[in-house]
Coordinates of N, CA and C in Angstrom, one line a residue:
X1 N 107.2 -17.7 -81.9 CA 107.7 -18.2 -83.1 C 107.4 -19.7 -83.2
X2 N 107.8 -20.2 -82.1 CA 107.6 -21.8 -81.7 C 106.0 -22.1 -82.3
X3 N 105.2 -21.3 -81.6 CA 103.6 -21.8 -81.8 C 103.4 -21.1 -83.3
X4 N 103.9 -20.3 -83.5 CA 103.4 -20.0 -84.8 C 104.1 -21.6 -85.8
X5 N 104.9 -21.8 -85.6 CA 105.5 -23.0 -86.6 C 104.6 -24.1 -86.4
X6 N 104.5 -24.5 -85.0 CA 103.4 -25.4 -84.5 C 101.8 -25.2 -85.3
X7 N 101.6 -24.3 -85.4 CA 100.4 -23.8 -86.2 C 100.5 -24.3 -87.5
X8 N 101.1 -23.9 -88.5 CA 101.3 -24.1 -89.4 C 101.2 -25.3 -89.9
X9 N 102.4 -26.0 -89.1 CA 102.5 -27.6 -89.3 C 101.0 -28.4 -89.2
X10 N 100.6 -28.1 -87.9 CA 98.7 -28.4 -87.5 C 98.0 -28.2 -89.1
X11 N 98.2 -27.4 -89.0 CA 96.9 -26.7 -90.2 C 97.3 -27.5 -91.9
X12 N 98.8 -27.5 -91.7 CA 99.1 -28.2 -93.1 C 98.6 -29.7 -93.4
X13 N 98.5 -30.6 -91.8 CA 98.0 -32.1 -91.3 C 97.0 -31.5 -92.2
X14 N 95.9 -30.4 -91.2 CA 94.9 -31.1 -91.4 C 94.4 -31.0 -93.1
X15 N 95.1 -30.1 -93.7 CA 94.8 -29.7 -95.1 C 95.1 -31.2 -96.0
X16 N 96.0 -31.9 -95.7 CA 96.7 -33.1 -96.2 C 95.2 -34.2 -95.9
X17 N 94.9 -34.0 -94.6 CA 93.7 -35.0 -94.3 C 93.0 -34.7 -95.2
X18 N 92.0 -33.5 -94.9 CA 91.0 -32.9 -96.0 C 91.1 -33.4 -97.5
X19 N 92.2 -33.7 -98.1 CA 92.4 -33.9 -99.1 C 92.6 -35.1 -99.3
X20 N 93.2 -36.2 -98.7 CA 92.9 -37.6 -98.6 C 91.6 -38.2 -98.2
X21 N 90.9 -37.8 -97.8 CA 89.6 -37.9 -97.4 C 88.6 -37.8 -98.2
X22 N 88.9 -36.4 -99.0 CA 88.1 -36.3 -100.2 C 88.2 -37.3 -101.4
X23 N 89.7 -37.5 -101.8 CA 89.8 -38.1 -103.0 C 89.3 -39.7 -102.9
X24 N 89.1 -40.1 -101.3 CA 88.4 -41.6 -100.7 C 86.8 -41.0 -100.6
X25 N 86.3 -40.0 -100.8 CA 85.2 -40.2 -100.4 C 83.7 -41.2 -101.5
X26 N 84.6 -41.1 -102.8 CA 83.6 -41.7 -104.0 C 83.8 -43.0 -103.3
X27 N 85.1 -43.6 -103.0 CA 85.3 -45.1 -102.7 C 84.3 -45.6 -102.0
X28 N 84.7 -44.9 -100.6 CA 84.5 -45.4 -99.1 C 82.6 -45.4 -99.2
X29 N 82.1 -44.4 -100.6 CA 80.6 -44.2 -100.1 C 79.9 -45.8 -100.7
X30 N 80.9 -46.0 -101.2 CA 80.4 -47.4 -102.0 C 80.8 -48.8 -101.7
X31 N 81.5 -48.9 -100.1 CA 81.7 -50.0 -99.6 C 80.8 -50.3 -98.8
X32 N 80.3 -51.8 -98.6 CA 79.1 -52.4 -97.5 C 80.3 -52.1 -96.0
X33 N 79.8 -51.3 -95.6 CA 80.4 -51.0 -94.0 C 80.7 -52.5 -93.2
X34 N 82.2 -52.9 -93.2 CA 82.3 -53.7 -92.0 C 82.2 -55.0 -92.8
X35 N 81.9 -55.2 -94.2 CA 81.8 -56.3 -94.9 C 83.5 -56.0 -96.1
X36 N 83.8 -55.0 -96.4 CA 85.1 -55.4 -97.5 C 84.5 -55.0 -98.8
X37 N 82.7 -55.7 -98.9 CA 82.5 -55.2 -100.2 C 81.9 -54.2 -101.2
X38 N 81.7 -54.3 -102.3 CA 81.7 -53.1 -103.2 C 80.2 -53.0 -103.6
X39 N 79.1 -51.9 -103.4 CA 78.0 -52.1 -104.2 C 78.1 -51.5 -105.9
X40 N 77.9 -52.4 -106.2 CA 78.1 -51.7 -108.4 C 76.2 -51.8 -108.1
X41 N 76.4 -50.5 -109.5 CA 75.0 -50.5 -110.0 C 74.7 -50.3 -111.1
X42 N 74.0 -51.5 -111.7 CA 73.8 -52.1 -112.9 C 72.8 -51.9 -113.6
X43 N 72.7 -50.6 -114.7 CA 71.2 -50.4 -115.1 C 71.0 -51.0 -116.7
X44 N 69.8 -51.9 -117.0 CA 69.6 -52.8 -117.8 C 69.0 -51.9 -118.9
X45 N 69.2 -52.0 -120.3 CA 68.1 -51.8 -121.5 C 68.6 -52.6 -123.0
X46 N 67.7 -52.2 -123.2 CA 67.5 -53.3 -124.9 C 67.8 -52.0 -126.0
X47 N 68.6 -52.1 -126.8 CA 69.0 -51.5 -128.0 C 68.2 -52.0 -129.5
X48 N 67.4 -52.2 -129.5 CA 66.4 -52.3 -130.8 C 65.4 -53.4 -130.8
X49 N 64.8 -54.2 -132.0 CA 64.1 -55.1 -131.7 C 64.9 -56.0 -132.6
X50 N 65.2 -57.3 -132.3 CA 65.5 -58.6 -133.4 C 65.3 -58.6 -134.7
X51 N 65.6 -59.4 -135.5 CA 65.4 -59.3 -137.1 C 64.0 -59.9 -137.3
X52 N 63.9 -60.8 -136.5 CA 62.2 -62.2 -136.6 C 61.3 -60.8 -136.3
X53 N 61.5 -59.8 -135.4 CA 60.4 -59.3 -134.3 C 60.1 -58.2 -135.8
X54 N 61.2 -57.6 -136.0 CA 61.0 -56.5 -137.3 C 60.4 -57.1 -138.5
X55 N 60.9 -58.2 -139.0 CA 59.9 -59.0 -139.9 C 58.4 -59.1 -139.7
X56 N 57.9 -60.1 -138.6 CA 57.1 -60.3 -138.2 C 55.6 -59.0 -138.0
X57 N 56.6 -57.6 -138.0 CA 55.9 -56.8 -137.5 C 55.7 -55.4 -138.5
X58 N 56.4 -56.4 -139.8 CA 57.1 -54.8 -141.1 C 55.9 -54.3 -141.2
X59 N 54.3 -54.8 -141.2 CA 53.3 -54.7 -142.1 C 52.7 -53.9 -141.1
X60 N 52.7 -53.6 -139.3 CA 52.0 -53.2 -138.7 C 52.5 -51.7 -138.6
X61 N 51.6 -51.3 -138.0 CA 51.6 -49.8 -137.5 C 52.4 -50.1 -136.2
X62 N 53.2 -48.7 -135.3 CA 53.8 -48.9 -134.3 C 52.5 -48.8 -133.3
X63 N 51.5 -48.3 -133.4 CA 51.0 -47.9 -132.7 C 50.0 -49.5 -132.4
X64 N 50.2 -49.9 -133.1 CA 49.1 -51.7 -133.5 C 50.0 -52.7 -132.1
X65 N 50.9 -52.2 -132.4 CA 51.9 -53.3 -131.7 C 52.1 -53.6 -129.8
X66 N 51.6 -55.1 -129.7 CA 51.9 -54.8 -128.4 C 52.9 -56.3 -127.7
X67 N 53.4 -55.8 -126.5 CA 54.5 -56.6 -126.0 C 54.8 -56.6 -124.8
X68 N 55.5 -57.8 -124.8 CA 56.2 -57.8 -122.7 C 57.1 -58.6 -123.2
X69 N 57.7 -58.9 -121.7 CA 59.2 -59.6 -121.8 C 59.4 -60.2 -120.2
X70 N 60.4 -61.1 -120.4 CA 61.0 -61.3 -119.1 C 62.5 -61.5 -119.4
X71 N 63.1 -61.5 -118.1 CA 64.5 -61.3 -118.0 C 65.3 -61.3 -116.6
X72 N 66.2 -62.5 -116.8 CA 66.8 -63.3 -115.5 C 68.5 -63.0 -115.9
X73 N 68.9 -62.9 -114.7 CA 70.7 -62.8 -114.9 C 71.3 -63.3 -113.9
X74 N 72.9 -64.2 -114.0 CA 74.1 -64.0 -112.7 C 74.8 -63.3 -112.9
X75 N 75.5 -63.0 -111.5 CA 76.7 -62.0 -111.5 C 77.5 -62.8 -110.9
X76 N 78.9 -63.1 -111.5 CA 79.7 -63.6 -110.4 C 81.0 -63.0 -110.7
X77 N 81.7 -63.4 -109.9 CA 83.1 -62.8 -109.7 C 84.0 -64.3 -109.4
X78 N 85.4 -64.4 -110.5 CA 86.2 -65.5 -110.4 C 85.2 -66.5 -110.3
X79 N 84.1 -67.1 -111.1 CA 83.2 -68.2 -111.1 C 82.7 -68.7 -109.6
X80 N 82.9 -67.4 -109.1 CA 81.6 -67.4 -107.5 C 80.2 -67.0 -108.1
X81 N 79.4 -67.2 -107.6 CA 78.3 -66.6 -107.8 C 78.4 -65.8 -106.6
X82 N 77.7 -64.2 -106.9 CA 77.1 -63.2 -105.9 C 76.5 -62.5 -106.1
X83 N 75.3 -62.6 -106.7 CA 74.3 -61.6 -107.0 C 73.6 -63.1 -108.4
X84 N 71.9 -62.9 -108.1 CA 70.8 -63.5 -109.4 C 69.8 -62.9 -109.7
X85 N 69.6 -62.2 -110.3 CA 67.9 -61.6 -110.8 C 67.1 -62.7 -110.7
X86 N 65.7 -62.8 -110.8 CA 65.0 -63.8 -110.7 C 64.4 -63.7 -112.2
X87 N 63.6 -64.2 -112.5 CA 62.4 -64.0 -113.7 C 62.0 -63.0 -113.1
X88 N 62.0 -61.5 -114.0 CA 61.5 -60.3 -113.4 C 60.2 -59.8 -115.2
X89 N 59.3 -59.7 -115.0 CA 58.7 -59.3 -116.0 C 58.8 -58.0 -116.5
X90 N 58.8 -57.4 -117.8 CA 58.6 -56.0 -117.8 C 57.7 -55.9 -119.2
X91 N 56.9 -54.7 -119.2 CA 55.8 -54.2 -120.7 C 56.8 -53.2 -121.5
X92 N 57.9 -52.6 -121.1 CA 58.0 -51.3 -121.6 C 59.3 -51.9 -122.2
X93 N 59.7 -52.1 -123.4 CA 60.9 -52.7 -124.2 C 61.8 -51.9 -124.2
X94 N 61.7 -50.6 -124.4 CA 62.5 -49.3 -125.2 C 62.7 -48.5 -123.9
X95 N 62.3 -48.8 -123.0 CA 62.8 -47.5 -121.8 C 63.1 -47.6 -120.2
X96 N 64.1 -49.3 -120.6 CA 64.7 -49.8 -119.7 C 64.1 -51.1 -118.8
X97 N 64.8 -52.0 -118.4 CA 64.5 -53.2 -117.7 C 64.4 -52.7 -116.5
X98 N 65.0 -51.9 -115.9 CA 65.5 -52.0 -114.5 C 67.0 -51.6 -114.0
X99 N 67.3 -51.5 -112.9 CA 67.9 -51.1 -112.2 C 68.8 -52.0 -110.7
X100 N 69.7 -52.9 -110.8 CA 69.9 -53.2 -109.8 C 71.5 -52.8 -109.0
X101 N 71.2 -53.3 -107.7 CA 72.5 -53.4 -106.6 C 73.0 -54.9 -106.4
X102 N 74.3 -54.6 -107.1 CA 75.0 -55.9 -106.9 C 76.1 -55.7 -105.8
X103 N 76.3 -56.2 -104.7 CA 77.3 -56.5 -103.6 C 77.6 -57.7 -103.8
X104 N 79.4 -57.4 -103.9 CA 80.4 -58.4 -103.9 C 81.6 -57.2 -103.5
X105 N 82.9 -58.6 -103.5 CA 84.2 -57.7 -103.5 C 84.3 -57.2 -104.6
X106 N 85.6 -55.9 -104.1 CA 85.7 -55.4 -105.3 C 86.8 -56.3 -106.7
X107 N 86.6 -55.8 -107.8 CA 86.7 -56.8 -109.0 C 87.0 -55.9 -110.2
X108 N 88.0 -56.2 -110.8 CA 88.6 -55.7 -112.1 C 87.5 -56.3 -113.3
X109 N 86.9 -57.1 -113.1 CA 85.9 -58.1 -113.8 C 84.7 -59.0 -113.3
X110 N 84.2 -58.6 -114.3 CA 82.5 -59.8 -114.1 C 82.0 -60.8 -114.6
X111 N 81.1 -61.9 -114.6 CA 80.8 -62.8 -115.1 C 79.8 -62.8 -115.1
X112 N 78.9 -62.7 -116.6 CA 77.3 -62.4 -116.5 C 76.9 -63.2 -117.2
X113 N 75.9 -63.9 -117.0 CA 74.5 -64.9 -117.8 C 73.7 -64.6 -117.9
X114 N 72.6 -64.4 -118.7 CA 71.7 -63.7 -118.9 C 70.8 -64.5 -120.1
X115 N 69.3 -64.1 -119.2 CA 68.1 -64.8 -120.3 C 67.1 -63.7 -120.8
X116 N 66.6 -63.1 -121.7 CA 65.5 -62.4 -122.2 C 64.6 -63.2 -122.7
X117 N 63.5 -62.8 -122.7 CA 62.0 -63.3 -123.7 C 61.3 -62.4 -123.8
X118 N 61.1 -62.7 -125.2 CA 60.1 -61.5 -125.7 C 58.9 -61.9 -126.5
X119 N 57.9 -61.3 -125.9 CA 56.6 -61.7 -126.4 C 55.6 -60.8 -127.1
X120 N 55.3 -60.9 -128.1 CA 54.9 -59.8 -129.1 C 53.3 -60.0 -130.2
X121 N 52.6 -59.4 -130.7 CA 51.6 -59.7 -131.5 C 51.2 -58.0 -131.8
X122 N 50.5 -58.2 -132.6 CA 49.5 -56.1 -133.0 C 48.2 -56.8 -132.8
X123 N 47.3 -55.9 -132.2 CA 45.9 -55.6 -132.1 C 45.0 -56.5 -132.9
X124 N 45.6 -57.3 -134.1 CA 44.9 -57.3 -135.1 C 45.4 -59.3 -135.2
X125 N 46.2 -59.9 -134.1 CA 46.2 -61.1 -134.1 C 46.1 -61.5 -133.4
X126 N 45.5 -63.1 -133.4 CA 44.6 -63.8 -132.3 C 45.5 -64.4 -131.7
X127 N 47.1 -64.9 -131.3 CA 47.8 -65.0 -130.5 C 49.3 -64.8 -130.9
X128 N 50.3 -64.7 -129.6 CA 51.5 -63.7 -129.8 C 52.6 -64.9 -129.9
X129 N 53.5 -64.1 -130.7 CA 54.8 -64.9 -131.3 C 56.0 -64.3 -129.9
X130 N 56.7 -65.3 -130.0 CA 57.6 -65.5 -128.7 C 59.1 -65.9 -128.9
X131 N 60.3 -65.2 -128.4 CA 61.2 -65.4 -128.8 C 62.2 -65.1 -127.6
X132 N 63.0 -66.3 -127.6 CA 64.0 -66.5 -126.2 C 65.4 -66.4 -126.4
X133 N 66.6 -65.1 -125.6 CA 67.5 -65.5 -126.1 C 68.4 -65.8 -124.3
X134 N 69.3 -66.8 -124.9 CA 70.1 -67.0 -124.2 C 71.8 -66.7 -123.8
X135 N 72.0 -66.2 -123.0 CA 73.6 -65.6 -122.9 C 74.3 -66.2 -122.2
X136 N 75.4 -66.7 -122.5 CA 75.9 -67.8 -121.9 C 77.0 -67.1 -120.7
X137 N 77.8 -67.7 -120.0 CA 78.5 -66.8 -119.0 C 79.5 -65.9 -119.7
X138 N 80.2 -64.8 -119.6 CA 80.8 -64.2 -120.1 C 81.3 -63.3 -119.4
X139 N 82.7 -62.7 -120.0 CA 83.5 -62.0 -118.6 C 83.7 -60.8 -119.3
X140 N 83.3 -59.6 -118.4 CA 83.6 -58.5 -118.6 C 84.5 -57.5 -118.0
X141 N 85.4 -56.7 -118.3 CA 86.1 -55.9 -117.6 C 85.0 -54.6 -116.1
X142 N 85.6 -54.4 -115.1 CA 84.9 -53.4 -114.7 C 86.0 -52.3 -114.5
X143 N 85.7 -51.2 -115.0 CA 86.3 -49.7 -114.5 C 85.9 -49.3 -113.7
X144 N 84.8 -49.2 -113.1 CA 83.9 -48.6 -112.7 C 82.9 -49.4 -111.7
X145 N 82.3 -48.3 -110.5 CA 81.1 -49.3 -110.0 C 79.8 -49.4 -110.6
X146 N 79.6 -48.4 -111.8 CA 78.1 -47.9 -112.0 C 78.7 -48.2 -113.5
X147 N 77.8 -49.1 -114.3 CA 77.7 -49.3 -115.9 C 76.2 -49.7 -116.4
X148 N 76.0 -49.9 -117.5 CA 75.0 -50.0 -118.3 C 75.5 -51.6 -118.7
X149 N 74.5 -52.2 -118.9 CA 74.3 -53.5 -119.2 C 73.2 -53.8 -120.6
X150 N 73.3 -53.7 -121.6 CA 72.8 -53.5 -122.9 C 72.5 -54.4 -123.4
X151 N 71.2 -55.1 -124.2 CA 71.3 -55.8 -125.4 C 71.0 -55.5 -126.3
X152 N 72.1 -55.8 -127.6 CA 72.3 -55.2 -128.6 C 71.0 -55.9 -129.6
X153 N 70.4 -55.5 -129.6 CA 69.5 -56.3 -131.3 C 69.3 -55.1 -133.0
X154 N 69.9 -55.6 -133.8 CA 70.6 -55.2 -134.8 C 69.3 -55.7 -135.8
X155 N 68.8 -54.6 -136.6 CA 67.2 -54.6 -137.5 C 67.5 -56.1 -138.4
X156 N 68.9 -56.2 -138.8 CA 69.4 -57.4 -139.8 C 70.2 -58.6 -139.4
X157 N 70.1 -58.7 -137.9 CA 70.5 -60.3 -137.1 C 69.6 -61.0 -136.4
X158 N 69.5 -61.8 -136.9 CA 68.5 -62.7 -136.1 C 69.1 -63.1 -134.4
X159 N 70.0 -62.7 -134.1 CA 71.2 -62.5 -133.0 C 70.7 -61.8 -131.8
X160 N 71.5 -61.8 -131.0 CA 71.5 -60.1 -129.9 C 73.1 -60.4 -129.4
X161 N 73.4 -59.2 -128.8 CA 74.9 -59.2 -128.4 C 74.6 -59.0 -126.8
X162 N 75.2 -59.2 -125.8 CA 75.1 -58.4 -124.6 C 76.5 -57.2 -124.6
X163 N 76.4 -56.2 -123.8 CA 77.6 -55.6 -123.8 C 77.3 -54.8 -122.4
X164 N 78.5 -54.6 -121.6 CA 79.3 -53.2 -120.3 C 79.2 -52.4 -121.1
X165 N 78.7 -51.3 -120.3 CA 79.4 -50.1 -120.8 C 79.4 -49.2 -119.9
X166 N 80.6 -48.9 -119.0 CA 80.6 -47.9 -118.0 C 80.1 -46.8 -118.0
X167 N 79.5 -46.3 -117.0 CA 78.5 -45.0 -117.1 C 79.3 -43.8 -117.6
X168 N 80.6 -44.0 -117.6 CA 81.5 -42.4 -118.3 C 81.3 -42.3 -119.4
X169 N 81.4 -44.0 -119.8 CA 82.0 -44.1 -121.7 C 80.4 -43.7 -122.8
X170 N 79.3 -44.6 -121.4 CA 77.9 -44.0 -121.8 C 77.1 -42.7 -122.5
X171 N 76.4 -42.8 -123.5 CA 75.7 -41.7 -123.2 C 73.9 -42.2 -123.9
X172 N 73.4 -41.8 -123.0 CA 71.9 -42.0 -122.7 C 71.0 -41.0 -123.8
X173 N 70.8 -41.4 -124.7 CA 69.7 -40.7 -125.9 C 68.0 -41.0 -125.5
X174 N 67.0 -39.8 -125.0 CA 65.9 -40.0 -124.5 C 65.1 -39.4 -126.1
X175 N 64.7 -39.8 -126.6 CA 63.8 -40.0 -128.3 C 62.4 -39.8 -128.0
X176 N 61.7 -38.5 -128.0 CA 60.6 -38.2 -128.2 C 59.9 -38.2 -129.4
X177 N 58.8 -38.9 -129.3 CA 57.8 -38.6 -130.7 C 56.2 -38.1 -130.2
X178 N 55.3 -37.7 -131.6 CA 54.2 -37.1 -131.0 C 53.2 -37.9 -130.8
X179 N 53.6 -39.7 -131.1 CA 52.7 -40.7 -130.9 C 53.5 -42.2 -130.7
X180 N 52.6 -43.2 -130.2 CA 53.5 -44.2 -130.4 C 53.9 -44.7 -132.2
X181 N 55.4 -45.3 -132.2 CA 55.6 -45.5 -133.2 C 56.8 -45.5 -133.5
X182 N 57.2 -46.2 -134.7 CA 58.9 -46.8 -135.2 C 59.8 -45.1 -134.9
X183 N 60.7 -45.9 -134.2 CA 61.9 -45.5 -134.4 C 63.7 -45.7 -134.8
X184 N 64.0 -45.6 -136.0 CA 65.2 -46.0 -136.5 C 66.5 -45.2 -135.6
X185 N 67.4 -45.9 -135.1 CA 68.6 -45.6 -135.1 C 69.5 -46.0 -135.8
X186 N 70.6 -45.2 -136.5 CA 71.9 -45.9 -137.2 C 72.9 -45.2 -136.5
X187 N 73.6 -46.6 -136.4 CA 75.1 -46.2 -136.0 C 76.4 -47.4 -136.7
X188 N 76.3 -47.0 -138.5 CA 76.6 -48.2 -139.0 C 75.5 -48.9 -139.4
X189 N 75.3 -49.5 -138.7 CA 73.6 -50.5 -139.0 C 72.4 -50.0 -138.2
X190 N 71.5 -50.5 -138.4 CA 70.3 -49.8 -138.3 C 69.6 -51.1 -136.8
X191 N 69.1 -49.9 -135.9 CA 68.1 -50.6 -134.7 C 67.2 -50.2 -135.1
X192 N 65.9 -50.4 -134.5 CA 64.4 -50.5 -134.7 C 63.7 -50.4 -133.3
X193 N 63.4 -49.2 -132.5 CA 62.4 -49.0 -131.6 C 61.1 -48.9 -131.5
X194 N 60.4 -49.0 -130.5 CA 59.2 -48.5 -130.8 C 59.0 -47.1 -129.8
X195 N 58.6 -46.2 -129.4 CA 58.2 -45.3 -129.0 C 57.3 -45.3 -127.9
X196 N 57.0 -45.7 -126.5 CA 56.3 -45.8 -125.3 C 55.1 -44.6 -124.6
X197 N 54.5 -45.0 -124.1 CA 54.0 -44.2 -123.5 C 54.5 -43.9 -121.8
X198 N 55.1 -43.1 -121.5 CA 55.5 -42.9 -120.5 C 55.5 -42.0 -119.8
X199 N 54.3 -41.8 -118.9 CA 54.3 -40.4 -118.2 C 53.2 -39.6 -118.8
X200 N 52.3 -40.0 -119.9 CA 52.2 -39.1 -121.1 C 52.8 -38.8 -122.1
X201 N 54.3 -38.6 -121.8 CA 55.2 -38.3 -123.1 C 55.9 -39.5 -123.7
X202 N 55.6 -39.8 -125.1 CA 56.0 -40.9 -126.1 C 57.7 -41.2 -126.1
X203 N 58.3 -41.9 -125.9 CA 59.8 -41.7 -125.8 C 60.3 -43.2 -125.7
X204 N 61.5 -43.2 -125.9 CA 62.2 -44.8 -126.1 C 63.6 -44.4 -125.4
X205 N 64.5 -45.2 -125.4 CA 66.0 -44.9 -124.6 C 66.6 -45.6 -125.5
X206 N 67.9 -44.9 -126.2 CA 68.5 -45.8 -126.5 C 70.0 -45.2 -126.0
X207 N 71.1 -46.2 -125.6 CA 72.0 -45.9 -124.9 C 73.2 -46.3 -125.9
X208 N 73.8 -45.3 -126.1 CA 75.0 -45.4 -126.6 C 76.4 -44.7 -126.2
X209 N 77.2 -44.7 -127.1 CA 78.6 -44.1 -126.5 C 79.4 -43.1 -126.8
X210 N 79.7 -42.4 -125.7 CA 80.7 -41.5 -126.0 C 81.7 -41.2 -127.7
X211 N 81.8 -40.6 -128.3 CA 83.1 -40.7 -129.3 C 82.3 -41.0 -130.7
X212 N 81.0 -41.5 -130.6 CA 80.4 -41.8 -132.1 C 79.2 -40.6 -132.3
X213 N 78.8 -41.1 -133.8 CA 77.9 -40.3 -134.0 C 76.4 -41.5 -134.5
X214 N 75.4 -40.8 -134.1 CA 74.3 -41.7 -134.6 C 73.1 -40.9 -135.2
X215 N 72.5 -41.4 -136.0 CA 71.1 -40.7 -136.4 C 69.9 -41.2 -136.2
X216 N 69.2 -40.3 -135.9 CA 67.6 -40.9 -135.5 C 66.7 -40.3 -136.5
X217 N 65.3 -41.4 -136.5 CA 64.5 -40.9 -137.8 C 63.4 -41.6 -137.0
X218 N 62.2 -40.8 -137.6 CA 61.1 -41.3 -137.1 C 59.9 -40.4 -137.6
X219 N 59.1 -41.1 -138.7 CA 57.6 -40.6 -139.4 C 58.4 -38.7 -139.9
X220 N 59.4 -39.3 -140.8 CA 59.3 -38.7 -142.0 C 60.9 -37.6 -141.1
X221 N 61.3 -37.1 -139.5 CA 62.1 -36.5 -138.8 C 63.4 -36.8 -139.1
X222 N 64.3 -35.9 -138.9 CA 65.4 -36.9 -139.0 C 66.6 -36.0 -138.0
X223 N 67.6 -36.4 -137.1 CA 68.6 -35.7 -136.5 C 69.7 -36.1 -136.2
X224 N 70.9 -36.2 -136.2 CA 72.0 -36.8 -136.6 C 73.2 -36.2 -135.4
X225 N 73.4 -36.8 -134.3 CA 74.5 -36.6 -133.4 C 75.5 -37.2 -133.1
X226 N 76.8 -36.0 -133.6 CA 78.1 -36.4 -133.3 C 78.3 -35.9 -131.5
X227 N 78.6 -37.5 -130.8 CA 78.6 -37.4 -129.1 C 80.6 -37.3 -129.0
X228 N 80.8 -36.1 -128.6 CA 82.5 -35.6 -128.3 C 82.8 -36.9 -127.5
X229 N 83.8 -37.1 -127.8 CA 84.6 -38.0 -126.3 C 84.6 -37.6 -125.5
X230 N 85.4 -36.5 -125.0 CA 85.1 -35.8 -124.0 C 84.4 -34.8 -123.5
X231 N 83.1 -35.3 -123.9 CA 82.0 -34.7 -123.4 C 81.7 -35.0 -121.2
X232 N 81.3 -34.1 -120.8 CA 80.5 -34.4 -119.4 C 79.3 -34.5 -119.4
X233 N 78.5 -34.4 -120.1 CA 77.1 -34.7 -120.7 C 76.9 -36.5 -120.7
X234 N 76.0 -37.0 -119.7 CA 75.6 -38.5 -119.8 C 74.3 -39.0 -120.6
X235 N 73.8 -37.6 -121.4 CA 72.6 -37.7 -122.1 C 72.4 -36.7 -122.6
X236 N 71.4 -37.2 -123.6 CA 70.4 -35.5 -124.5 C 69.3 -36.4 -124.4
X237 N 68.4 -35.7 -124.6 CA 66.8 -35.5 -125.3 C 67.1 -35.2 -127.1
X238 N 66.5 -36.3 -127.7 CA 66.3 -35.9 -129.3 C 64.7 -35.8 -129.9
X239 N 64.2 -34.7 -129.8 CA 62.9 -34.1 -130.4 C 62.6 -34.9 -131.4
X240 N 61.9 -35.7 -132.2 CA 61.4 -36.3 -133.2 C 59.6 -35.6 -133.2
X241 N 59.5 -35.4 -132.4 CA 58.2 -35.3 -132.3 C 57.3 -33.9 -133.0
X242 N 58.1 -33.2 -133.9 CA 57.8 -32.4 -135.1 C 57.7 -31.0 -134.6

């Protein structure tokens, strides 16, 4: 009777461990071992093109159009610095900057600065128009170790916004077409893509959120998604491409 109770008790520990162990295991896989801190992972993209870039470019074909960029950032925590991008170049506007690991402690909040430049012309002019924006320090909440890092550029502000957006609240729209070329998003106001060559397959990213609905159009297409709140889905694919 004794060992059977003893048994029990044993097996109940280790069921209690098992289960504290598990509900730590998201944490513990995302601390620097032996250091205290947290690795967050920060994935970067651009939400449309500027007001100057869409002007500049109303008269061209998407397929005319060509471009690069660069793009520097801090990360800090309580106005420490710990983590800097450098000047990192990229060609591909619409299907992401990149990807980084930032180690620091862990942090209810962040402090980000950030520079973009965008450099632009079509086929058909003899040198490219250039446009710089700058983001000054700014503090954002973190939920989360893994978020989206967005700039907003809106078809009708000569502006850009930066914005968090935790990977839950996220949802990732992958925008196929059957060539390069414009792509409208509305959600309220209207963004302005262009369509990439990637892999072979034509496609842009545009990252938005959980709870709304948005429409995509593109050479005459059109499809219109209401994204659930509580959805488990972190993306779709939207066919434009006929």
């Amino acid at each position: 009777m004794r060992l059977s109770i003893m048994f029990s008790v044993t097996l109940l520990v280790i069921v209690i461990i098992s289960i504290f162990l598990s509900s730590c295991a998201y944490l513990l896989s995302n601390i620097v071992s032996g250091s205290g801190n947290m690795t967050y992972t920060a994935k970067v993209y651009i939400n449309g093109m500027p007001k100057k870039m869409v002007e500049d470019l109303s008269l061209s074909a998407g397929e005319e159009v060509i471009y690069s960029g660069s793009f520097s950032a801090k990360f800090s925590v309580q106005s420490v610095p710990k983590y800097e991008v450098p000047y990192t170049d990229f060609k591909n506007l619409f299907n992401g900057i990149g990807e980084y690991s930032i180690v620091m402690p862990p942090a209810n909040s962040i402090e980000i600065s950030s520079k973009i430049t965008l450099s632009y012309s079509t086929d058909t002019t003899v040198s490219a128009s250039e446009i710089t924006f700058e983001f000054e320090d700014k503090n954002f909440p973190l939920s989360e170790n893994k978020f989206y890092i967005v700039f907003d550029f809106l078809s009708d502000s000569y502006d850009g916004t930066v914005a968090v957006i935790p990977y839950s609240k996220a949802y990732k729209f992958t925008i196929k077409t059957s060539k390069r070329e414009y792509v409208n998003v509305f959600e309220v106001e209207r963004y302005r893509l262009i369509s990439e060559n990637i892999g072979g397959t034509y496609q842009c990213v545009f990252i938005g959120e959980k709870g709304k609905t948005y429409t995509f159009e593109s050479s005459g297409y059109q499809k219109t998604i209401a994204v659930p709140q509580d959805t488990d889905k972190d993306g779709e694919i939207v066919d434009l491409s006929g």
